[in-house]
């Protein structure tokens, strides 16, 4: 009983503190003679400040062509000469794409990862399935592990084919997505 009385008293005291003793608003006049209402406890008088907004710039300067600004764009109708076709690339170019790699090993030791990478490249050189070229072998560090990954495949099908071969030597191997550089 004593506890609930103390809680009730605290709540009543809190509510009374929020009510205030003075009137909430009073009316005063600005220098122009207009009445302004603001709380009685307000000590800031905005009448001494110039509250007019800045004038808008008279001219807007931009670098957009006038035809575009007016909503008119000239589209060729095909009656004029066609632009020359883009030249075909003479040599394959290196391109970075979202691709795949085959991960064969994971370790917290960089030395162990480098050792497995060297072994994997040596194994591939000897096995060389179908006369395939030696794949890129990288040691990628993503905290907290070093990962040995083989190949740089642009498509999942290429990665699946390589995984089937790699699993002969590394049965725990699996495919991981990665940003790879391929020739196109």
mmCIF file of C-alpha atoms in Angstrom:
data_model
loop_
_atom_site.group_PDB
_atom_site.id
_atom_site.type_symbol
_atom_site.label_atom_id
_atom_site.label_comp_id
_atom_site.label_asym_id
_atom_site.label_seq_id
_atom_site.Cartn_x
_atom_site.Cartn_y
_atom_site.Cartn_z
ATOM 1 C CA UNK A 1 0.000 0.000 0.000
ATOM 2 C CA UNK A 2 2.804 2.378 0.891
ATOM 3 C CA UNK A 3 4.557 1.765 -2.458
ATOM 4 C CA UNK A 4 1.469 2.570 -4.551
ATOM 5 C CA UNK A 5 0.892 5.804 -2.603
ATOM 6 C CA UNK A 6 4.477 6.908 -3.319
ATOM 7 C CA UNK A 7 4.082 6.103 -7.023
ATOM 8 C CA UNK A 8 0.762 7.954 -7.201
ATOM 9 C CA UNK A 9 2.337 10.982 -5.485
ATOM 10 C CA UNK A 10 5.289 10.973 -7.961
ATOM 11 C CA UNK A 11 2.945 10.825 -10.976
ATOM 12 C CA UNK A 12 0.798 13.676 -9.637
ATOM 13 C CA UNK A 13 3.891 15.779 -8.955
ATOM 14 C CA UNK A 14 5.165 15.152 -12.504
ATOM 15 C CA UNK A 15 1.864 16.166 -14.059
ATOM 16 C CA UNK A 16 1.668 19.327 -11.976
ATOM 17 C CA UNK A 17 5.223 20.329 -12.980
ATOM 18 C CA UNK A 18 4.204 20.187 -16.643
ATOM 19 C CA UNK A 19 1.210 22.469 -16.233
ATOM 20 C CA UNK A 20 3.042 25.755 -15.535
ATOM 21 C CA UNK A 21 1.790 28.732 -13.562
ATOM 22 C CA UNK A 22 1.826 31.559 -16.147
ATOM 23 C CA UNK A 23 -0.389 32.011 -19.202
ATOM 24 C CA UNK A 24 0.923 30.262 -22.252
ATOM 25 C CA UNK A 25 0.600 33.108 -24.716
ATOM 26 C CA UNK A 26 0.506 36.851 -24.580
ATOM 27 C CA UNK A 27 -0.078 39.336 -27.329
ATOM 28 C CA UNK A 28 2.361 42.092 -28.170
ATOM 29 C CA UNK A 29 2.634 44.475 -31.068
ATOM 30 C CA UNK A 30 5.424 44.564 -33.619
ATOM 31 C CA UNK A 31 6.843 47.916 -34.795
ATOM 32 C CA UNK A 32 4.366 47.765 -37.690
ATOM 33 C CA UNK A 33 1.433 47.675 -35.270
ATOM 34 C CA UNK A 34 0.507 44.035 -35.950
ATOM 35 C CA UNK A 35 -0.225 41.862 -32.921
ATOM 36 C CA UNK A 36 2.094 38.875 -32.494
ATOM 37 C CA UNK A 37 1.441 35.958 -30.175
ATOM 38 C CA UNK A 38 4.352 34.134 -28.575
ATOM 39 C CA UNK A 39 4.833 32.267 -25.301
ATOM 40 C CA UNK A 40 5.377 34.367 -22.194
ATOM 41 C CA UNK A 41 8.656 32.616 -21.402
ATOM 42 C CA UNK A 42 10.106 33.481 -24.836
ATOM 43 C CA UNK A 43 12.946 35.973 -24.501
ATOM 44 C CA UNK A 44 13.880 36.323 -28.175
ATOM 45 C CA UNK A 45 12.257 39.207 -30.030
ATOM 46 C CA UNK A 46 12.449 38.696 -33.815
ATOM 47 C CA UNK A 47 11.177 42.250 -34.522
ATOM 48 C CA UNK A 48 14.733 43.608 -34.738
ATOM 49 C CA UNK A 49 15.715 41.322 -37.630
ATOM 50 C CA UNK A 50 15.060 41.655 -41.350
ATOM 51 C CA UNK A 51 13.058 38.543 -42.220
ATOM 52 C CA UNK A 52 12.549 39.174 -45.928
ATOM 53 C CA UNK A 53 13.785 36.376 -48.232
ATOM 54 C CA UNK A 54 16.623 37.045 -50.633
ATOM 55 C CA UNK A 55 15.650 38.052 -54.146
ATOM 56 C CA UNK A 56 15.701 35.257 -56.714
ATOM 57 C CA UNK A 57 18.406 35.486 -59.388
ATOM 58 C CA UNK A 58 17.115 37.263 -62.474
ATOM 59 C CA UNK A 59 18.820 34.912 -64.938
ATOM 60 C CA UNK A 60 19.699 31.244 -64.620
ATOM 61 C CA UNK A 61 22.938 30.280 -66.328
ATOM 62 C CA UNK A 62 23.417 26.672 -67.496
ATOM 63 C CA UNK A 63 25.157 24.711 -70.236
ATOM 64 C CA UNK A 64 22.171 22.729 -71.517
ATOM 65 C CA UNK A 65 21.435 23.271 -75.226
ATOM 66 C CA UNK A 66 18.373 25.476 -75.841
ATOM 67 C CA UNK A 67 16.577 22.771 -77.864
ATOM 68 C CA UNK A 68 16.716 20.412 -74.919
ATOM 69 C CA UNK A 69 15.527 23.120 -72.520
ATOM 70 C CA UNK A 70 12.499 23.733 -74.739
ATOM 71 C CA UNK A 71 11.760 20.008 -74.964
ATOM 72 C CA UNK A 72 12.844 19.650 -78.589
ATOM 73 C CA UNK A 73 15.466 17.139 -79.586
ATOM 74 C CA UNK A 74 16.355 16.350 -83.173
ATOM 75 C CA UNK A 75 16.368 12.624 -83.854
ATOM 76 C CA UNK A 76 17.785 11.447 -87.174
ATOM 77 C CA UNK A 77 15.055 9.889 -89.340
ATOM 78 C CA UNK A 78 17.394 7.616 -91.248
ATOM 79 C CA UNK A 79 17.265 9.612 -94.474
ATOM 80 C CA UNK A 80 20.809 10.956 -94.097
ATOM 81 C CA UNK A 81 24.039 9.023 -94.248
ATOM 82 C CA UNK A 82 24.328 6.294 -91.614
ATOM 83 C CA UNK A 83 27.123 6.622 -89.115
ATOM 84 C CA UNK A 84 30.016 4.271 -89.747
ATOM 85 C CA UNK A 85 29.845 0.992 -87.823
ATOM 86 C CA UNK A 86 32.056 0.650 -84.789
ATOM 87 C CA UNK A 87 35.324 -1.022 -85.631
ATOM 88 C CA UNK A 88 35.613 -4.634 -84.563
ATOM 89 C CA UNK A 89 38.300 -5.180 -81.977
ATOM 90 C CA UNK A 90 41.378 -6.589 -83.692
ATOM 91 C CA UNK A 91 42.640 -8.392 -80.592
ATOM 92 C CA UNK A 92 40.926 -9.882 -77.571
ATOM 93 C CA UNK A 93 40.844 -7.477 -74.668
ATOM 94 C CA UNK A 94 41.082 -8.111 -70.937
ATOM 95 C CA UNK A 95 37.759 -7.415 -69.246
ATOM 96 C CA UNK A 96 36.778 -7.716 -65.579
ATOM 97 C CA UNK A 97 33.447 -9.471 -65.063
ATOM 98 C CA UNK A 98 31.489 -11.057 -62.252
ATOM 99 C CA UNK A 99 32.619 -14.641 -62.659
ATOM 100 C CA UNK A 100 33.671 -17.738 -60.766
ATOM 101 C CA UNK A 101 36.708 -19.559 -59.362
ATOM 102 C CA UNK A 102 37.192 -23.059 -57.966
ATOM 103 C CA UNK A 103 38.300 -22.956 -54.342
ATOM 104 C CA UNK A 104 40.504 -25.889 -53.319
ATOM 105 C CA UNK A 105 41.931 -24.940 -49.920
ATOM 106 C CA UNK A 106 41.380 -22.670 -46.899
ATOM 107 C CA UNK A 107 43.853 -21.962 -44.100
ATOM 108 C CA UNK A 108 44.744 -19.349 -41.526
ATOM 109 C CA UNK A 109 48.410 -19.804 -42.547
ATOM 110 C CA UNK A 110 49.684 -17.952 -45.597
ATOM 111 C CA UNK A 111 52.631 -20.346 -45.957
ATOM 112 C CA UNK A 112 50.305 -23.359 -46.088
ATOM 113 C CA UNK A 113 48.105 -21.621 -48.677
ATOM 114 C CA UNK A 114 51.129 -20.768 -50.869
ATOM 115 C CA UNK A 115 52.351 -24.372 -50.609
ATOM 116 C CA UNK A 116 48.956 -25.742 -51.735
ATOM 117 C CA UNK A 117 48.808 -23.199 -54.583
ATOM 118 C CA UNK A 118 52.204 -24.385 -55.859
ATOM 119 C CA UNK A 119 51.092 -28.034 -55.570
ATOM 120 C CA UNK A 120 47.834 -27.296 -57.407
ATOM 121 C CA UNK A 121 49.652 -25.611 -60.315
ATOM 122 C CA UNK A 122 52.122 -28.558 -60.501
ATOM 123 C CA UNK A 123 49.271 -31.067 -60.462
ATOM 124 C CA UNK A 124 47.445 -29.203 -63.236
ATOM 125 C CA UNK A 125 50.618 -29.058 -65.360
ATOM 126 C CA UNK A 126 50.900 -32.867 -65.162
ATOM 127 C CA UNK A 127 47.196 -33.671 -65.557
ATOM 128 C CA UNK A 128 46.450 -31.001 -68.166
ATOM 129 C CA UNK A 129 42.963 -32.304 -69.014
ATOM 130 C CA UNK A 130 42.118 -31.979 -72.704
ATOM 131 C CA UNK A 131 45.241 -29.916 -73.353
ATOM 132 C CA UNK A 132 43.791 -27.043 -71.351
ATOM 133 C CA UNK A 133 46.008 -24.144 -70.422
ATOM 134 C CA UNK A 134 47.176 -23.733 -66.848
ATOM 135 C CA UNK A 135 44.509 -21.834 -64.937
ATOM 136 C CA UNK A 136 45.196 -18.769 -62.880
ATOM 137 C CA UNK A 137 45.942 -19.818 -59.296
ATOM 138 C CA UNK A 138 45.507 -17.173 -56.622
ATOM 139 C CA UNK A 139 45.766 -16.959 -52.866
ATOM 140 C CA UNK A 140 42.977 -14.634 -51.762
ATOM 141 C CA UNK A 141 42.855 -13.311 -48.212
ATOM 142 C CA UNK A 142 39.466 -12.605 -46.727
ATOM 143 C CA UNK A 143 39.656 -12.281 -43.002
ATOM 144 C CA UNK A 144 40.478 -14.554 -41.236
ATOM 145 C CA UNK A 145 41.498 -17.097 -43.917
ATOM 146 C CA UNK A 146 43.757 -17.476 -46.940
ATOM 147 C CA UNK A 147 41.908 -19.211 -49.773
ATOM 148 C CA UNK A 148 43.519 -21.012 -52.726
ATOM 149 C CA UNK A 149 41.396 -20.558 -55.841
ATOM 150 C CA UNK A 150 41.913 -21.820 -59.387
ATOM 151 C CA UNK A 151 40.717 -20.356 -62.663
ATOM 152 C CA UNK A 152 38.910 -17.264 -63.822
ATOM 153 C CA UNK A 153 35.631 -18.323 -65.421
ATOM 154 C CA UNK A 154 33.106 -15.935 -66.933
ATOM 155 C CA UNK A 155 30.259 -18.474 -66.879
ATOM 156 C CA UNK A 156 28.998 -21.012 -64.376
ATOM 157 C CA UNK A 157 29.165 -23.751 -67.040
ATOM 158 C CA UNK A 158 32.934 -23.241 -67.478
ATOM 159 C CA UNK A 159 33.407 -23.316 -63.709
ATOM 160 C CA UNK A 160 31.344 -26.528 -63.406
ATOM 161 C CA UNK A 161 33.474 -28.245 -66.065
ATOM 162 C CA UNK A 162 36.687 -27.230 -64.277
ATOM 163 C CA UNK A 163 35.258 -28.311 -60.905
ATOM 164 C CA UNK A 164 34.636 -31.825 -62.230
ATOM 165 C CA UNK A 165 38.339 -32.104 -63.143
ATOM 166 C CA UNK A 166 39.694 -30.437 -59.996
ATOM 167 C CA UNK A 167 37.657 -32.684 -57.690
ATOM 168 C CA UNK A 168 39.732 -35.659 -58.864
ATOM 169 C CA UNK A 169 42.650 -34.189 -56.903
ATOM 170 C CA UNK A 170 40.779 -31.982 -54.408
ATOM 171 C CA UNK A 171 37.466 -33.694 -53.508
ATOM 172 C CA UNK A 172 36.441 -30.843 -51.179
ATOM 173 C CA UNK A 173 36.698 -28.187 -53.936
ATOM 174 C CA UNK A 174 33.732 -25.928 -54.668
ATOM 175 C CA UNK A 175 32.803 -22.933 -56.834
ATOM 176 C CA UNK A 176 32.902 -19.377 -55.471
ATOM 177 C CA UNK A 177 31.731 -16.158 -57.147
ATOM 178 C CA UNK A 178 34.452 -13.555 -57.697
ATOM 179 C CA UNK A 179 35.454 -10.598 -59.852
ATOM 180 C CA UNK A 180 37.657 -12.152 -62.558
ATOM 181 C CA UNK A 181 39.615 -10.920 -65.563
ATOM 182 C CA UNK A 182 38.839 -12.725 -68.830
ATOM 183 C CA UNK A 183 39.787 -12.193 -72.480
ATOM 184 C CA UNK A 184 36.978 -11.037 -74.789
#
